[in-house]
Amino acid sequence: MSEGVDTVGLDTPPRLAVDRLLDDRQTRIIVCCGAGGVGKTTTAAALGVRAAARGRKAVVLTIDPARRLAQSMGIDSLDNTPRRVESAGEDGGELHAMMLDMKRTFDEIVEAHADAERARAILANPFYQSLSAGFAGTQEYMAMEKLGQLRARDDWDLIIVDTPPSRSALDFLDAPKRLGSFLDGKFIRVLMAPAKVGGRAGMKFLNVGMSMMTGTLSKLMGASLLKDVQTFVAAMDTMFGGFRTRADATFRLLQAPGTAFLVVAAPEPDALREAAYFVERLAAEKMPLAGLVLNRVHGSGADRLSAERALAAAENLEEGGIVDQESGKAGLRDAAAEPPGAEDRAERNAESEAGRRTARKAEGTAASTTSSGTPSESARGTAGEAESGSDVDGDTAVVDRITAGLLRLHAERMQVIARERRTRDRFTSLHPEVAVAEVTALPGDVHDLAGLRAVGERLAAGVPAGA
């Protein structure tokens, strides 16, 4: 069994030992991935806080557009530079956090791999500005570029990556290759050809050999945009090989033994279906999977009371305790077979019935008044008894209604728990080898370090239900 995994039995998935994973100094990179909206950012931040508390020098790289990470860590804002999170480290541990600035990262690559004049030309090029700001796959590629930069600096012994919130988790793996293929592809090479030929020969080649293609491209893209693309390609000529080289190097880094992938999901069918697909893809790419983090799992401190029993008890209370009445067959039950508390319930019902009888008697007696209109002493006394009986009956009814409502709420919670367990079990039946850590849902949103510590504690204790 690999590091960070505990076996718990044949009928349950292995337990993901998060603390063991964080304490392993051979683990240098943890990548949190999965579908959008399942808590990847919170998980990454909680892992960073817990790692720093356990003596690691960690940095969290997030690509979260909601910018919740900075708020929860007490930082005014995050940018492309790692910033120290105060009060997060213990025993020599430190925590830094940063948010990927996609365009700034691209600019840094240009500035680092081109001379000053060519870098200025590239940065000012309109096509480059569009490419660096929003080209499909650029964000994922730049996340990998930034990961490579952080790893090369060697300032931290643990890097935690919160992957981009793309529509498909597979974009994270595919985007670097796609962008590298685009920059090294035939289209780019064709646009580079005139510049490489040079001089009159280049112009002749452009006018004769490419006249039809450039005419078509001019119609599709516009003459100005085509010129911007050709200028960009000419300026970036010496850098194209570097994009592919770095993409390949980062891909190998993700496959290295010091990297651990955590697939984050919610106990919902769509999220776990995508998690299962991603687990299979990681295995196909030979990337090290540490396990599954199942976020926002519901639980109950009274799970011995099933949904069916809770609903039956609620119906009994709402129908006036019909199963507790002593009429019909209910009165023939053996008293020794009565469940605990049945005798008390019967006494309460009898008291309520006595109160109702007293109230009816009081109504008749109250009609007999003295000639001056003053009720007799017996009438006043009987009315007082009736009022007391009505109060008891009303209080009991209110308590019964509240109790029935709570029982129905409990039944709904137990039904949610059962549904989540069935969903989880479908995943684990397909992937019994995947270690699981279940994180029980918090009552509110995580918005500070205390909340992140609480999530970290639940991650560390994440024993699958039934284990």
XYZ file of C-alpha atoms in Angstrom:
467
model
C 0.000 0.000 0.000
C 1.347 3.439 -0.950
C 2.071 6.328 1.382
C -0.968 8.206 2.631
C -3.311 5.203 2.482
C -4.741 3.015 5.255
C -6.673 -0.166 4.642
C -9.929 -0.549 6.590
C -11.470 -3.791 5.349
C -12.864 -5.607 2.356
C -16.252 -3.872 2.301
C -15.023 -0.279 2.522
C -12.549 1.738 0.439
C -9.075 2.381 1.837
C -8.790 5.510 3.949
C -6.837 8.458 2.619
C -4.380 9.385 5.392
C -4.017 13.101 4.684
C -1.601 13.867 7.519
C 0.733 11.085 6.415
C 0.703 12.519 2.897
C 1.491 16.034 4.176
C 4.230 14.782 6.512
C 5.998 12.838 3.766
C 8.932 15.066 2.783
C 9.209 13.240 -0.522
C 5.860 14.739 -1.525
C 6.709 18.066 -3.171
C 3.590 18.782 -5.261
C -0.094 18.150 -4.511
C -2.554 18.857 -7.323
C -6.226 19.288 -6.399
C -8.399 18.611 -9.412
C -12.000 17.795 -10.246
C -15.183 19.341 -11.558
C -16.133 22.945 -10.857
C -17.973 23.893 -7.680
C -16.885 20.914 -5.557
C -14.587 22.796 -3.167
C -11.165 22.459 -4.819
C -10.047 25.915 -3.687
C -11.123 25.360 -0.090
C -9.470 21.934 -0.070
C -6.202 23.308 -1.459
C -6.160 26.152 1.060
C -7.003 23.841 3.980
C -4.200 21.484 2.951
C -1.774 24.408 2.859
C -2.812 25.635 6.310
C -2.527 22.156 7.800
C 0.838 21.486 6.112
C 2.264 24.746 7.503
C 0.966 23.843 10.971
C 2.852 20.556 10.674
C 6.158 22.213 9.818
C 6.110 22.312 5.996
C 7.073 25.362 3.949
C 4.114 25.384 1.623
C 2.799 27.605 -1.142
C -0.735 27.438 -2.541
C -1.241 28.361 -6.190
C -4.873 29.066 -6.987
C -6.577 29.839 -10.274
C -9.916 30.621 -8.625
C -11.738 33.610 -10.155
C -13.917 34.112 -7.058
C -10.840 35.167 -5.037
C -12.176 33.525 -1.890
C -8.761 32.168 -0.983
C -7.306 35.589 -0.186
C -10.241 36.500 2.029
C -10.113 33.263 3.995
C -6.389 33.662 4.602
C -6.659 37.239 5.792
C -4.833 38.726 2.793
C -6.217 41.831 1.107
C -5.528 40.463 -2.361
C -3.526 37.795 -4.164
C -1.488 38.324 -7.300
C 1.209 36.614 -9.326
C 3.708 36.870 -6.453
C 3.560 34.465 -3.464
C 2.550 36.300 -0.281
C 3.187 35.159 3.290
C 0.130 34.144 5.306
C 0.665 35.275 8.859
C -0.234 33.035 11.814
C -0.479 29.976 9.592
C 2.817 28.201 10.336
C 4.087 26.259 13.352
C 7.282 24.312 14.137
C 9.181 26.190 11.440
C 6.401 25.856 8.900
C 5.340 28.664 6.579
C 2.486 29.271 4.209
C 2.492 31.461 1.126
C -0.373 31.947 -1.300
C -0.717 33.365 -4.790
C -3.269 33.695 -7.538
C -2.306 33.031 -11.125
C -2.239 36.110 -13.324
C -2.451 34.454 -16.727
C -1.340 37.442 -18.808
C 1.435 38.460 -16.417
C 2.828 34.913 -16.475
C 2.842 34.930 -20.286
C 4.582 38.326 -20.229
C 7.238 36.957 -17.888
C 7.940 34.106 -20.300
C 8.396 36.545 -23.179
C 10.638 38.833 -21.128
C 12.747 35.898 -19.960
C 13.258 34.282 -23.376
C 13.526 37.242 -25.769
C 15.863 40.217 -25.991
C 14.524 43.573 -24.833
C 13.646 44.908 -28.309
C 11.868 41.763 -29.439
C 10.071 41.466 -26.088
C 8.676 44.994 -26.473
C 7.473 44.191 -29.978
C 5.740 41.011 -28.819
C 4.098 42.602 -25.778
C 2.740 45.452 -27.918
C 1.382 43.141 -30.623
C -2.468 43.099 -30.672
C -2.640 39.405 -31.522
C -0.336 38.542 -28.626
C -2.471 40.616 -26.274
C -5.557 38.654 -27.308
C -3.713 35.339 -27.102
C -2.269 35.995 -23.641
C -5.560 37.268 -22.236
C -8.084 34.715 -23.404
C -6.917 32.085 -25.882
C -8.490 28.696 -25.176
C -6.169 26.683 -22.963
C -3.880 29.602 -22.102
C -4.947 29.644 -18.446
C -4.222 25.952 -17.982
C -0.910 26.230 -19.815
C 0.173 29.213 -17.715
C -0.770 27.359 -14.550
C 1.713 24.674 -15.558
C 4.306 27.312 -16.434
C 3.910 28.884 -12.999
C 4.127 25.472 -11.331
C 7.425 24.868 -13.138
C 8.726 28.264 -12.022
C 7.803 27.641 -8.369
C 9.397 24.196 -8.410
C 12.580 25.551 -9.957
C 12.950 28.220 -7.241
C 13.091 25.560 -4.519
C 11.930 28.068 -1.874
C 9.155 25.731 -0.716
C 9.156 22.040 0.066
C 5.460 21.661 -0.821
C 3.497 23.228 -3.669
C -0.288 22.837 -3.646
C -2.070 23.580 -6.924
C -5.745 24.464 -7.212
C -6.519 23.617 -10.833
C -8.550 25.928 -13.098
C -12.350 25.746 -12.855
C -12.712 24.452 -16.408
C -15.800 22.712 -17.729
C -13.896 19.456 -17.817
C -11.138 18.426 -15.426
C -9.321 16.913 -18.410
C -8.572 20.400 -19.781
C -5.908 20.725 -17.118
C -3.905 17.901 -18.692
C -4.722 18.607 -22.332
C -4.291 22.392 -22.539
C -0.456 22.525 -22.379
C -0.243 20.059 -25.242
C -2.903 21.910 -27.239
C -1.197 25.286 -26.908
C 2.190 23.772 -27.658
C 0.762 22.041 -30.728
C -0.801 25.303 -31.886
C 2.450 27.224 -31.576
C 4.410 24.439 -33.274
C 1.696 23.558 -35.791
C 1.484 23.776 -39.565
C -0.526 26.993 -39.515
C 2.185 28.807 -37.581
C 4.937 27.337 -39.748
C 3.160 28.519 -42.897
C 2.884 32.023 -41.488
C 6.572 31.893 -40.529
C 7.724 30.799 -43.980
C 7.851 34.245 -45.665
C 9.870 35.700 -42.825
C 12.309 32.798 -42.963
C 12.844 33.088 -46.724
C 13.485 36.830 -46.432
C 14.108 39.626 -48.951
C 12.656 39.621 -52.443
C 12.470 35.870 -52.467
C 10.259 36.044 -49.416
C 7.996 38.617 -51.012
C 7.839 36.560 -54.192
C 6.971 33.454 -52.184
C 4.299 35.356 -50.282
C 2.796 36.880 -53.441
C 2.835 33.734 -55.562
C 2.837 30.698 -53.302
C 0.486 32.089 -50.629
C -1.669 34.554 -52.505
C -4.749 32.359 -52.450
C -4.357 31.361 -48.796
C -3.634 34.855 -47.520
C -6.522 36.213 -49.537
C -8.852 33.723 -47.886
C -7.384 34.414 -44.432
C -7.748 38.151 -45.005
C -11.434 37.657 -45.681
C -11.876 35.449 -42.635
C -9.638 37.295 -40.199
C -9.301 40.726 -41.717
C -6.138 42.082 -43.302
C -5.117 43.920 -40.133
C -5.442 40.842 -37.930
C -3.533 38.693 -40.418
C -0.709 41.226 -40.391
C -0.693 41.214 -36.575
C -0.511 37.409 -36.562
C 2.376 37.355 -39.026
C 4.242 40.001 -37.039
C 3.648 38.052 -33.843
C 4.865 34.812 -35.427
C 7.995 36.473 -36.764
C 8.820 37.930 -33.346
C 8.071 34.674 -31.500
C 10.003 32.478 -33.951
C 12.849 31.649 -31.554
C 10.497 30.951 -28.641
C 8.117 28.367 -30.111
C 10.343 25.403 -29.362
C 10.600 26.531 -25.761
C 6.849 26.321 -25.213
C 6.765 22.675 -26.242
C 9.922 21.877 -24.264
C 8.569 23.416 -21.066
C 5.166 21.792 -21.532
C 6.820 18.398 -21.857
C 9.027 19.057 -18.818
C 6.039 20.039 -16.684
C 4.120 16.990 -17.847
C 7.009 14.778 -16.725
C 7.085 16.666 -13.414
C 3.430 15.764 -12.861
C 4.277 12.103 -13.461
C 7.189 12.125 -11.008
C 6.964 10.213 -7.696
C 7.073 13.462 -5.692
C 3.698 14.558 -7.112
C 0.343 13.489 -5.676
C -3.035 14.093 -7.304
C -6.143 14.520 -5.186
C -9.433 14.272 -7.043
C -11.988 16.458 -5.260
C -15.695 15.733 -5.655
C -19.052 16.206 -3.962
C -21.294 13.198 -3.142
C -23.408 13.893 -6.211
C -23.787 11.718 -9.330
C -22.424 14.235 -11.865
C -19.396 15.178 -9.771
C -18.481 11.562 -9.036
C -18.959 10.524 -12.660
C -16.431 13.146 -13.708
C -14.182 12.129 -10.815
C -14.276 8.515 -12.014
C -13.410 9.614 -15.557
C -10.502 11.675 -14.272
C -9.214 8.803 -12.123
C -9.127 6.641 -15.240
C -7.353 9.352 -17.217
C -4.701 9.813 -14.517
C -4.068 6.078 -14.558
C -3.754 6.135 -18.354
C -1.228 9.003 -18.149
C 0.673 7.174 -15.365
C 0.236 10.039 -12.924
C 0.313 9.322 -9.178
C -3.157 9.450 -7.628
C -3.221 9.826 -3.843
C -6.979 9.482 -3.496
C -10.424 11.039 -3.550
C -11.580 13.867 -1.283
C -15.351 13.668 -0.932
C -16.475 17.115 0.165
C -19.628 18.335 1.924
C -20.773 14.922 3.094
C -23.834 15.031 5.351
C -24.020 13.199 8.653
C -26.214 12.855 11.727
C -25.542 12.320 15.405
C -28.748 10.265 15.613
C -28.221 7.955 12.648
C -29.536 4.956 14.635
C -33.021 6.383 14.091
C -33.884 5.493 10.508
C -35.910 7.689 8.180
C -38.776 5.171 8.205
C -39.033 5.064 11.995
C -38.792 8.857 12.226
C -41.626 9.309 9.710
C -43.790 6.736 11.500
C -43.259 8.505 14.820
C -44.107 11.867 13.243
C -47.347 10.514 11.764
C -48.284 9.032 15.117
C -47.870 12.395 16.835
C -49.736 14.274 14.111
C -52.671 11.852 14.286
C -53.084 12.226 18.027
C -51.036 9.240 19.089
C -53.385 6.758 17.452
C -51.129 3.790 18.134
C -51.138 4.686 21.833
C -54.929 4.658 22.251
C -56.520 1.920 24.321
C -59.498 1.305 22.029
C -59.976 -1.510 19.538
C -57.091 -3.884 18.999
C -54.643 -1.426 20.531
C -56.255 -2.086 23.936
C -55.674 -5.845 23.611
C -51.889 -5.590 23.467
C -49.942 -7.293 26.176
C -48.745 -4.602 28.569
C -45.419 -6.391 28.902
C -44.874 -5.984 25.180
C -45.378 -2.243 25.240
C -42.290 -0.274 24.233
C -40.597 1.917 26.839
C -42.560 5.116 27.421
C -45.888 3.735 26.134
C -47.427 3.812 29.603
C -46.466 7.466 30.028
C -47.969 8.334 26.660
C -51.207 6.571 27.579
C -51.364 8.530 30.823
C -50.918 11.790 28.925
C -53.703 10.866 26.512
C -55.989 9.978 29.427
C -55.202 13.285 31.104
C -56.028 15.142 27.883
C -59.346 13.300 27.548
C -60.173 14.068 31.174
C -59.457 17.710 30.517
C -61.799 17.736 27.541
C -64.568 16.097 29.638
C -64.040 18.660 32.377
C -64.313 21.475 29.844
C -67.662 20.140 28.550
C -68.985 19.831 32.109
C -67.901 23.396 32.846
C -69.857 24.723 29.877
C -73.105 23.261 31.250
C -72.472 24.373 34.811
C -71.542 27.897 33.772
C -75.113 28.332 32.416
C -76.514 28.051 35.999
C -75.851 31.479 37.392
C -77.391 33.440 40.249
C -80.198 35.895 39.612
C -77.671 38.726 39.636
C -75.753 37.084 36.758
C -72.872 35.970 38.959
C -71.749 32.360 38.418
C -72.105 30.042 41.343
C -69.050 28.936 43.295
C -69.255 25.433 41.821
C -69.451 26.828 38.300
C -66.401 29.015 38.864
C -64.475 26.108 40.310
C -65.404 23.769 37.480
C -64.538 26.417 34.865
C -61.116 26.799 36.460
C -60.572 23.066 36.204
C -61.626 23.159 32.549
C -59.234 26.002 31.796
C -56.383 24.073 33.406
C -57.221 20.975 31.368
C -57.338 23.003 28.139
C -53.900 24.470 28.856
C -52.423 21.007 29.332
C -54.065 19.763 26.156
C -52.846 22.786 24.159
C -49.279 22.537 25.442
C -49.154 18.860 24.576
C -50.411 19.564 21.055
C -47.751 22.238 20.496
C -44.993 19.946 21.750
C -46.291 17.146 19.519
C -46.305 19.396 16.442
C -42.737 20.588 17.093
C -41.537 17.045 17.742
C -43.217 15.788 14.579
C -41.551 18.552 12.556
C -38.131 17.676 13.961
C -38.688 14.008 13.207
C -39.567 14.833 9.593
C -36.433 16.971 9.271
C -34.382 14.087 10.627
C -36.027 11.724 8.132
C -35.105 14.057 5.264
C -31.493 14.211 6.501
C -31.297 10.422 6.723
C -32.657 10.131 3.179
C -29.944 12.537 1.950
C -27.283 10.510 3.787
C -28.568 7.264 2.249
C -28.556 8.794 -1.243
C -24.995 10.098 -0.803
C -23.798 6.713 0.407
C -25.329 4.957 -2.599
C -23.624 7.438 -4.907
C -20.293 6.975 -3.136
C -20.650 3.185 -3.195
C -21.183 3.213 -6.963
C -17.869 5.053 -7.340
C -15.960 2.793 -4.951
C -17.354 -0.331 -6.618
C -15.813 0.855 -9.895
C -12.562 2.009 -8.256
C -12.059 -0.003 -5.049
C -8.347 0.821 -5.044
C -8.879 4.575 -4.660
C -8.397 5.837 -1.101
C -11.197 8.096 0.179
C -11.355 10.905 2.713
C -14.836 12.173 3.517
C -15.180 15.770 4.723
C -18.397 16.384 6.600
C -20.247 19.545 5.634
C -19.723 22.655 7.729
C -22.780 24.644 8.838
C -21.622 27.749 6.901
C -19.118 29.030 4.347
C -15.394 29.061 5.086
C -14.220 32.659 5.292
C -11.217 32.692 7.648
C -8.217 30.708 8.882
C -10.263 29.108 11.656
C -12.634 27.702 9.046
C -9.732 26.396 6.959
C -8.252 24.723 10.038
C -11.624 23.084 10.701
C -11.715 21.750 7.136
C -8.142 20.484 7.558
C -9.100 18.619 10.718
C -12.026 16.990 8.941
C -9.748 16.067 6.041
C -7.309 14.427 8.424
C -10.112 12.530 10.176
C -11.794 11.638 6.883
C -12.856 8.086 7.623
C -15.402 6.829 5.089
C -18.848 6.218 6.521
C -19.223 2.640 7.678
C -15.506 2.137 8.231
